[in-house]
Tab-separated table of C-alpha atoms (C1' of nucleotides) in Angstrom:
chain	number	residue	atom	x	y	z
A	1	MET	CA	24.803	12.012	31.103
A	2	GLU	CA	22.259	12.773	28.126
A	3	ARG	CA	22.212	9.230	26.935
A	4	GLU	CA	22.137	7.853	30.294
A	5	LEU	CA	18.840	9.626	30.733
A	6	LEU	CA	17.658	8.915	28.095
A	7	LEU	CA	17.630	5.228	28.165
A	8	LEU	CA	16.303	5.322	31.584
A	9	GLY	CA	13.957	7.732	30.691
A	10	LEU	CA	13.349	4.990	27.895
A	11	ILE	CA	12.867	1.389	30.183
A	12	ARG	CA	11.031	3.657	33.023
A	13	ARG	CA	8.281	4.409	30.701
A	14	SER	CA	8.378	0.570	29.622
A	15	ARG	CA	10.062	-2.281	29.734
A	16	MET	CA	12.283	-2.478	26.403
A	17	TYR	CA	15.325	-4.453	24.476
A	18	GLY	CA	17.909	-2.523	22.919
A	19	TYR	CA	17.241	-2.923	19.338
A	20	GLN	CA	13.329	-1.634	19.873
A	21	ILE	CA	15.022	1.584	21.833
A	22	HIS	CA	17.385	2.507	19.117
A	23	ASP	CA	14.364	2.385	17.080
A	24	PHE	CA	12.353	4.431	19.061
A	25	ILE	CA	14.976	7.182	19.371
A	26	GLU	CA	15.589	6.985	15.523
A	27	ARG	CA	11.876	7.764	14.845
A	28	TYR	CA	11.309	10.233	17.469
A	29	LEU	CA	14.372	11.571	19.058
A	30	VAL	CA	16.645	12.313	15.896
A	31	THR	CA	16.161	16.125	16.747
A	32	CYS	CA	18.031	15.503	20.574
A	33	THR	CA	20.719	12.691	20.020
A	34	ASP	CA	22.353	10.644	17.348
A	35	LEU	CA	22.669	7.421	19.233
A	36	LYS	CA	24.626	4.524	17.341
A	37	ARG	CA	23.389	1.289	17.276
A	38	PRO	CA	26.415	-0.455	19.161
A	39	THR	CA	26.773	2.845	21.606
A	40	ALA	CA	23.104	1.823	22.647
A	41	TYR	CA	24.239	-1.897	23.376
A	42	PHE	CA	26.854	-0.572	24.970
A	43	LEU	CA	25.263	1.895	27.443
A	44	LEU	CA	22.635	-0.493	28.170
A	45	ASP	CA	24.960	-2.992	29.684
A	46	LYS	CA	27.025	-0.102	31.501
A	47	LEU	CA	23.364	0.786	33.273
A	48	VAL	CA	22.889	-2.901	34.430
A	49	LYS	CA	26.927	-2.808	35.929
A	50	GLN	CA	26.078	0.026	37.914
A	51	GLY	CA	23.214	-1.117	39.203
A	52	TRP	CA	20.524	1.497	37.305
A	53	ALA	CA	19.102	-1.218	35.297
A	54	THR	CA	18.261	-4.983	35.232
A	55	HIS	CA	17.891	-6.978	32.652
A	56	ASN	CA	16.862	-10.455	31.137
A	57	GLU	CA	16.305	-12.606	27.513
A	58	GLU	CA	12.966	-13.162	26.597
A	59	ARG	CA	11.890	-14.732	23.283
A	60	GLU	CA	8.494	-14.096	21.103
A	61	GLY	CA	7.663	-16.771	18.843
A	62	SER	CA	10.457	-17.930	15.840
A	63	ARG	CA	12.312	-14.180	16.675
A	64	PRO	CA	15.959	-13.998	17.692
A	65	PRO	CA	16.299	-13.873	21.850
A	66	ARG	CA	15.935	-10.244	23.193
A	67	GLN	CA	17.429	-8.314	25.997
A	68	VAL	CA	14.924	-6.639	27.800
A	69	TYR	CA	15.776	-3.778	30.209
A	70	GLN	CA	14.046	-2.566	33.202
A	71	ILE	CA	14.676	0.170	35.587
A	72	THR	CA	15.542	-0.671	39.262
A	73	PRO	CA	14.232	1.636	42.400
A	74	ALA	CA	18.073	2.610	42.548
A	75	GLY	CA	18.073	3.999	38.685
A	76	GLU	CA	14.587	5.514	39.462
A	77	GLN	CA	16.518	7.562	41.926
A	78	HIS	CA	19.022	8.443	39.635
A	79	PHE	CA	16.830	9.188	36.851
A	80	GLN	CA	15.246	11.506	38.914
A	81	GLN	CA	18.101	13.538	39.597
A	82	LEU	CA	19.452	13.600	36.338
A	83	LEU	CA	16.226	15.006	35.100
A	84	ARG	CA	16.484	17.475	37.564
A	85	GLU	CA	19.375	18.848	36.703
A	86	HIS	CA	19.311	18.468	33.400
A	87	LEU	CA	15.663	20.517	33.314
A	88	ALA	CA	17.394	23.382	35.106
A	89	HIS	CA	20.404	23.179	33.241
A	90	TYR	CA	21.183	25.320	30.048
A	91	THR	CA	24.039	24.400	27.491
A	92	GLN	CA	25.598	26.549	25.543
A	93	THR	CA	24.877	25.825	21.704
A	94	ARG	CA	28.119	25.896	19.462
A	95	PHE	CA	27.522	27.114	15.949
A	96	THR	CA	29.811	25.411	13.459
A	97	SER	CA	28.395	26.137	10.805
A	98	ASP	CA	29.363	29.895	11.547
A	99	ILE	CA	33.324	29.251	11.020
A	100	GLY	CA	32.840	29.569	7.605
A	101	LEU	CA	31.239	32.671	8.099
A	102	ALA	CA	33.798	34.268	9.985
A	103	PHE	CA	35.923	33.771	6.920
A	104	ALA	CA	33.251	34.261	4.173
A	105	ASP	CA	35.627	37.516	3.075
A	106	ALA	CA	37.923	35.254	1.597
A	107	LEU	CA	35.485	34.879	-1.656
A	108	PRO	CA	33.890	37.476	-3.431
A	109	ALA	CA	30.561	38.283	-2.086
A	110	ALA	CA	28.528	37.032	-4.858
A	111	GLU	CA	29.949	33.288	-4.229
A	112	VAL	CA	28.919	33.715	-1.105
A	113	ILE	CA	25.099	34.730	-1.688
A	114	THR	CA	25.160	31.702	-3.889
A	115	LEU	CA	26.710	29.432	-1.422
A	116	LEU	CA	24.158	30.022	1.360
A	117	GLU	CA	21.388	29.883	-0.773
A	118	GLN	CA	22.076	26.465	-1.159
A	119	ARG	CA	22.474	26.383	2.472
A	120	ARG	CA	18.931	27.987	2.602
A	121	ALA	CA	16.911	25.360	0.852
A	122	THR	CA	17.958	22.909	2.840
A	123	MET	CA	16.940	24.428	5.365
A	124	ARG	CA	13.569	24.932	3.918
A	125	ALA	CA	12.924	21.796	3.290
A	126	ALA	CA	14.061	20.477	6.424
A	127	LEU	CA	11.563	22.787	8.121
A	128	THR	CA	8.814	21.706	5.482
A	129	THR	CA	8.802	18.089	6.668
A	130	ALA	CA	9.389	19.386	10.183
A	131	SER	CA	6.325	21.038	9.807
A	132	ALA	CA	4.168	18.469	8.582
A	133	ALA	CA	5.162	15.831	11.060
A	134	PRO	CA	1.944	14.475	12.450
A	135	ALA	CA	0.875	15.522	16.003
A	136	HIS	CA	2.364	13.806	18.942
A	137	ALA	CA	1.007	13.014	21.846
A	138	GLY	CA	2.433	15.478	25.262
A	139	THR	CA	5.857	16.009	25.636
A	140	LEU	CA	7.179	14.790	22.237
A	141	GLN	CA	4.954	17.299	20.646
A	142	LEU	CA	7.399	20.013	22.084
A	143	LEU	CA	10.431	18.842	20.411
A	144	VAL	CA	8.865	18.861	17.080
A	145	ASP	CA	8.070	22.414	17.987
A	146	HIS	CA	11.081	23.381	19.285
A	147	HIS	CA	12.350	22.193	16.185
A	148	THR	CA	10.453	23.730	13.758
A	149	ALA	CA	10.873	27.226	16.187
A	150	HIS	CA	14.503	26.922	15.762
A	151	LEU	CA	14.442	26.410	12.067
A	152	GLU	CA	12.192	29.467	11.442
A	153	ALA	CA	14.363	31.572	13.634
A	154	GLU	CA	17.773	30.740	11.759
A	155	LEU	CA	16.410	31.187	8.476
A	156	LEU	CA	15.200	34.809	9.212
A	157	TRP	CA	18.904	35.143	10.313
A	158	LEU	CA	20.301	33.610	7.271
A	159	GLU	CA	18.029	35.771	5.082
A	160	ARG	CA	19.675	38.526	7.468
A	161	VAL	CA	22.910	37.314	6.604
A	162	ILE	CA	22.671	37.304	2.508
A	163	THR	CA	21.295	40.428	2.626
A	164	HIS	CA	24.363	41.898	4.359
A	165	PHE	CA	26.469	40.150	1.996
A	166	ALA	CA	24.158	41.461	-0.968
A	167	THR	CA	24.385	45.472	-0.087
A	168	GLN	CA	28.661	45.390	0.380
A	169	THR	CA	28.751	43.406	-2.827
A	170	ALA	CA	31.112	46.395	-3.927
A	171	ASP	CA	32.629	47.303	-1.029
A	172	PRO	CA	35.908	46.179	0.326
A	173	PRO	CA	35.823	42.923	1.906
A	174	THR	CA	35.830	43.557	5.770
A	175	PRO	CA	38.755	41.986	7.649
A	176	LEU	CA	38.802	39.667	10.717
A	177	PRO	CA	40.221	42.126	13.811
A	178	ARG	CA	43.822	42.558	14.773
A	179	GLN	CA	45.501	41.006	17.914
A	180	GLU	CA	45.585	44.031	19.986
B	1	MET	CA	36.821	19.358	8.975
B	2	GLU	CA	35.024	22.738	10.446
B	3	ARG	CA	38.358	22.499	12.739
B	4	GLU	CA	40.316	22.098	10.031
B	5	LEU	CA	38.487	25.141	8.170
B	6	LEU	CA	38.986	26.962	11.230
B	7	LEU	CA	42.822	26.945	11.524
B	8	LEU	CA	44.029	27.433	8.189
B	9	GLY	CA	41.295	30.728	7.832
B	10	LEU	CA	43.380	32.195	10.824
B	11	ILE	CA	46.704	31.315	9.635
B	12	ARG	CA	45.395	32.445	6.341
B	13	ARG	CA	44.609	35.758	7.671
B	14	SER	CA	48.564	36.038	8.781
B	15	ARG	CA	50.951	34.186	10.072
B	16	MET	CA	50.376	32.602	13.400
B	17	TYR	CA	51.567	30.489	16.609
B	18	GLY	CA	49.627	28.020	18.424
B	19	TYR	CA	49.085	29.866	21.702
B	20	GLN	CA	48.108	33.005	19.986
B	21	ILE	CA	45.675	30.801	17.747
B	22	HIS	CA	43.982	29.067	20.544
B	23	ASP	CA	43.960	32.180	22.729
B	24	PHE	CA	41.743	34.165	19.389
B	25	ILE	CA	39.760	31.120	19.347
B	26	GLU	CA	38.633	31.492	22.980
B	27	ARG	CA	38.565	35.351	22.584
B	28	TYR	CA	36.106	35.626	19.572
B	29	LEU	CA	35.414	32.149	18.022
B	30	VAL	CA	33.541	30.621	21.492
B	31	THR	CA	30.491	30.535	20.126
B	32	CYS	CA	31.257	28.582	16.872
B	33	THR	CA	34.051	25.844	18.751
B	34	ASP	CA	35.799	24.309	22.120
B	35	LEU	CA	39.140	23.924	20.756
B	36	LYS	CA	41.529	22.546	23.413
B	37	ARG	CA	45.183	23.800	23.130
B	38	PRO	CA	46.656	20.238	22.707
B	39	THR	CA	44.153	19.418	20.111
B	40	ALA	CA	45.247	23.275	18.435
B	41	TYR	CA	48.900	21.436	18.671
B	42	PHE	CA	48.090	18.434	17.354
B	43	LEU	CA	45.714	19.688	14.373
B	44	LEU	CA	48.251	22.096	13.578
B	45	ASP	CA	51.354	19.681	13.247
B	46	LYS	CA	48.582	17.940	10.873
B	47	LEU	CA	48.215	20.785	8.512
B	48	VAL	CA	51.969	20.841	8.099
B	49	LYS	CA	52.226	17.075	7.594
B	50	GLN	CA	49.436	17.028	4.629
B	51	GLY	CA	51.102	19.782	3.137
B	52	TRP	CA	48.577	22.598	4.004
B	53	ALA	CA	51.062	24.762	6.115
B	54	THR	CA	54.526	25.667	7.086
B	55	HIS	CA	55.967	25.972	10.158
B	56	ASN	CA	59.158	27.864	11.704
B	57	GLU	CA	60.630	28.894	15.063
B	58	GLU	CA	60.904	32.007	15.750
B	59	ARG	CA	61.786	34.204	19.099
B	60	GLU	CA	61.188	37.494	20.413
B	61	GLY	CA	63.210	39.018	23.559
B	62	SER	CA	63.444	35.984	26.109
B	63	ARG	CA	60.267	34.931	25.481
B	64	PRO	CA	59.829	31.118	24.621
B	65	PRO	CA	60.435	30.256	21.170
B	66	ARG	CA	57.192	30.051	18.950
B	67	GLN	CA	56.248	27.719	16.145
B	68	VAL	CA	54.820	30.221	13.532
B	69	TYR	CA	52.689	28.554	11.312
B	70	GLN	CA	51.367	29.767	7.591
B	71	ILE	CA	49.527	28.448	4.611
B	72	THR	CA	50.957	27.049	1.375
B	73	PRO	CA	49.460	27.593	-2.052
B	74	ALA	CA	47.976	24.232	-1.537
B	75	GLY	CA	46.969	24.875	1.489
B	76	GLU	CA	44.671	27.887	0.181
B	77	GLN	CA	42.969	25.637	-2.248
B	78	HIS	CA	42.139	23.426	0.340
B	79	PHE	CA	40.894	25.888	2.337
B	80	GLN	CA	38.303	27.565	-0.907
B	81	GLN	CA	37.270	24.398	-1.295
B	82	LEU	CA	36.406	23.757	2.593
B	83	LEU	CA	34.806	27.268	2.828
B	84	ARG	CA	32.830	26.303	-0.402
B	85	GLU	CA	31.571	23.355	1.226
B	86	HIS	CA	30.736	24.479	4.741
B	87	LEU	CA	28.448	27.733	3.724
B	88	ALA	CA	26.796	25.529	1.495
B	89	HIS	CA	26.082	22.911	3.909
B	90	TYR	CA	23.542	22.636	6.744
B	91	THR	CA	24.121	20.500	9.727
B	92	GLN	CA	21.054	19.659	11.843
B	93	THR	CA	21.048	21.052	15.203
B	94	ARG	CA	20.670	18.360	18.083
B	95	PHE	CA	18.904	20.001	21.128
B	96	THR	CA	20.046	17.358	23.601
B	97	SER	CA	18.649	20.078	25.975
B	98	ASP	CA	15.131	18.189	24.825
B	99	ILE	CA	15.954	14.962	26.571
B	100	GLY	CA	14.592	16.110	29.155
B	101	LEU	CA	11.757	17.897	28.833
B	102	ALA	CA	10.717	14.578	26.619
B	103	PHE	CA	10.294	12.974	30.108
B	104	ALA	CA	9.221	16.140	31.916
B	105	ASP	CA	5.567	14.262	32.389
B	106	ALA	CA	8.076	12.087	35.421
B	107	LEU	CA	8.012	15.271	37.864
B	108	PRO	CA	4.934	17.237	38.964
B	109	ALA	CA	4.438	20.309	36.509
B	110	ALA	CA	5.106	22.648	39.413
B	111	GLU	CA	8.352	21.228	39.909
B	112	VAL	CA	9.242	21.404	35.896
B	113	ILE	CA	8.594	25.107	35.997
B	114	THR	CA	10.696	26.007	39.171
B	115	LEU	CA	13.873	24.027	36.885
B	116	LEU	CA	12.901	25.232	33.619
B	117	GLU	CA	12.689	29.191	35.085
B	118	GLN	CA	16.285	28.167	36.640
B	119	ARG	CA	17.141	27.231	33.035
B	120	ARG	CA	15.522	30.309	31.622
B	121	ALA	CA	17.538	32.572	34.334
B	122	THR	CA	21.155	31.242	32.907
B	123	MET	CA	19.799	31.920	29.326
B	124	ARG	CA	18.756	35.392	30.266
B	125	ALA	CA	22.506	36.062	31.593
B	126	ALA	CA	23.699	34.848	28.843
B	127	LEU	CA	21.503	37.082	26.049
B	128	THR	CA	22.787	40.074	28.278
B	129	THR	CA	25.972	39.171	27.891
B	130	ALA	CA	26.233	39.165	24.575
B	131	SER	CA	24.204	41.920	23.587
B	132	ALA	CA	26.687	43.788	25.712
B	133	ALA	CA	29.410	42.930	23.782
B	134	PRO	CA	30.937	45.793	21.964
B	135	ALA	CA	30.959	45.924	18.294
B	136	HIS	CA	33.519	43.893	15.956
B	137	ALA	CA	34.291	44.390	12.532
B	138	GLY	CA	33.091	42.926	10.036
B	139	THR	CA	32.249	39.469	9.555
B	140	LEU	CA	32.651	38.888	13.243
B	141	GLN	CA	30.009	40.996	14.099
B	142	LEU	CA	27.623	37.948	12.480
B	143	LEU	CA	28.378	35.423	14.660
B	144	VAL	CA	27.742	38.029	17.694
B	145	ASP	CA	24.255	38.517	15.851
B	146	HIS	CA	23.788	35.028	15.365
B	147	HIS	CA	24.188	34.312	18.668
B	148	THR	CA	21.783	36.983	20.279
B	149	ALA	CA	18.990	35.937	17.497
B	150	HIS	CA	19.281	32.534	18.949
B	151	LEU	CA	19.492	33.192	22.195
B	152	GLU	CA	15.981	35.623	22.041
B	153	ALA	CA	14.352	32.571	19.821
B	154	GLU	CA	15.532	29.807	22.102
B	155	LEU	CA	13.665	32.494	25.199
B	156	LEU	CA	10.949	33.065	23.579
B	157	TRP	CA	10.135	28.908	22.893
B	158	LEU	CA	11.324	28.454	26.559
B	159	GLU	CA	8.391	30.593	27.158
B	160	ARG	CA	5.518	28.889	25.637
B	161	VAL	CA	6.807	25.605	26.942
B	162	ILE	CA	6.660	26.770	30.557
B	163	THR	CA	2.761	28.054	30.046
B	164	HIS	CA	2.431	24.765	28.524
B	165	PHE	CA	3.480	23.378	31.769
B	166	ALA	CA	1.291	25.980	33.513
B	167	THR	CA	-1.630	25.366	31.949
B	168	GLN	CA	-1.869	21.624	32.519
B	169	THR	CA	-0.713	21.365	36.612
B	170	ALA	CA	-4.190	19.911	37.303
B	171	ASP	CA	-4.605	17.536	33.911
B	172	PRO	CA	-2.848	13.760	34.164
B	173	PRO	CA	0.264	13.388	32.761
B	174	THR	CA	0.653	13.065	28.661
B	175	PRO	CA	2.935	10.233	28.285
B	176	LEU	CA	4.702	9.165	25.497
B	177	PRO	CA	3.489	6.982	22.741
B	178	ARG	CA	3.547	3.653	22.723
B	179	GLN	CA	4.777	1.559	20.171
B	180	GLU	CA	2.997	0.584	17.820
C	1	DT	C1'	57.885	35.024	47.295
C	2	DT	C1'	54.337	32.418	45.660
C	3	DT	C1'	51.350	32.608	41.887
C	4	DT	C1'	50.329	33.715	37.141
C	5	DC	C1'	51.334	33.846	32.272
C	6	DC	C1'	54.136	32.296	28.101
C	7	DA	C1'	55.075	28.397	25.135
C	8	DT	C1'	55.278	23.949	23.491
C	9	DG	C1'	54.148	19.319	23.937
C	10	DT	C1'	53.210	14.304	25.510
C	11	DA	C1'	51.108	10.139	27.160
C	12	DA	C1'	47.583	8.081	28.991
C	13	DC	C1'	42.562	7.287	28.504
C	14	DT	C1'	37.981	7.796	27.565
C	15	DC	C1'	34.308	7.735	24.379
C	16	DG	C1'	31.959	6.871	20.326
C	17	DT	C1'	31.756	5.071	15.294
C	18	DT	C1'	32.485	1.645	11.547
C	19	DA	C1'	33.205	-2.334	10.587
C	20	DC	C1'	32.545	-7.024	10.797
C	21	DA	C1'	30.263	-11.502	12.324
C	22	DT	C1'	26.255	-14.488	13.330
C	23	DG	C1'	21.746	-16.304	11.971
C	24	DA	C1'	16.987	-17.245	11.543
C	25	DT	C1'	12.678	-15.347	9.353
C	26	DT	C1'	10.261	-12.594	6.234
C	27	DT	C1'	9.490	-10.129	1.989
C	28	DC	C1'	10.330	-9.230	-3.538
D	1	DG	C1'	16.580	-16.985	-4.881
D	2	DA	C1'	18.416	-12.609	-2.996
D	3	DA	C1'	17.464	-8.810	-0.347
D	4	DA	C1'	16.283	-6.981	3.822
D	5	DT	C1'	14.538	-7.505	8.814
D	6	DC	C1'	15.254	-8.813	13.637
D	7	DA	C1'	18.184	-8.947	17.283
D	8	DT	C1'	22.874	-8.805	19.485
D	9	DG	C1'	27.203	-8.251	20.326
D	10	DT	C1'	32.983	-7.512	18.956
D	11	DA	C1'	36.952	-5.482	17.825
D	12	DA	C1'	39.720	-1.937	15.740
D	13	DC	C1'	40.174	2.623	15.079
D	14	DG	C1'	40.069	7.255	15.633
D	15	DA	C1'	39.464	11.978	17.433
D	16	DG	C1'	39.724	14.287	21.594
D	17	DT	C1'	40.259	15.706	26.368
D	18	DT	C1'	42.700	15.232	30.600
D	19	DA	C1'	46.633	15.501	33.062
D	20	DC	C1'	51.277	15.961	32.790
D	21	DA	C1'	55.710	18.061	32.343
D	22	DT	C1'	59.005	21.756	31.359
D	23	DG	C1'	60.892	26.345	32.605
D	24	DG	C1'	62.120	31.227	32.329
D	25	DA	C1'	59.627	35.777	32.927
D	26	DA	C1'	56.551	39.023	34.909
D	27	DA	C1'	53.261	40.102	38.719
D	28	DA	C1'	51.140	39.843	43.047
DNA sequence: TTTTCCATGTAACTCGTTACATGATTTC
DNA sequence: GAAATCATGTAACGAGTTACATGGAAAA
């Protein structure tokens, strides 16, 4: 559903072909999604079959021919509905990275700290990259801001976790709760 | 891989059967993962086939028989390795909820604000629930803290986004950048 | 007495990825 | 001359979900 919204939103903005669409996503929207090329092609075809888009072949010079996609009026309707639902809806984020944390008491606290510091280093690097990103036009800037804000918050929290383990190095490990 | 770590971590803690494992995850680990029951059964069988665990049937009273799983020494080794990798590694979070934001200029700013306020209401409710959660033992408390910290940060950011749209109600919409 | 809980499992299906194939063209 | 870029696509595979099947026991 998000992927449908994404593709419709892009071809709505301007006529685009598959390769170009995938490029754009990789360049500007990595923080939102991870759409592989074959999947993009497949979904674009699906849009056509559902009547949300049309496509026609075009060629430029000696380049390989392109399938250029365009949104239909029905597609525009559908896009707006998807957009409204999507903006109003909140999806719970899953922190898969916390699974390890739940079992951290299986290792000596000192080692846990070392490992978490490695994680922190990667996150700091990501934050530096995100902060260094050049200013984008309009809505895209929001995404960059979101990314940096999130990384900053995560780093603060990770710091707290590290101190948590640091302050109980000497204590016995506190296990997960038993089932009642 | 996270799922493998999760299941190994649980049966390592104490002998458990599938139904019970799924229950535990639903109760305490919803913020980390969303493991369906059939998937849990399937993965537990896989652990046995790979030699990380053993299982044997037990029954209690007139209850249906249970498949109780136990970690093997090889499984313990494997678990520790997975845990180390997992703790040290940082996975980039994808903000699928930002896709809509990227195209928000397709709707009047006033409507965007209304929709985002709906999203905010859901998030606030989630924060209230998370904050109200009873104190857990040890590592599990970390997960709850993470969840609340994250929601607080996300709410702050959403607030900024809403003011962003509020301050440019009169301005012309700023589109996404064109491809060079 | 009907529904919910306990406990496991299978079978069909969907979605997405990886790997592969093609072929011209530009860059190193 | 080799490698990367442009451009599309297929085919095989894998992971995970949904829906279904079973059957006794407890609760409503």
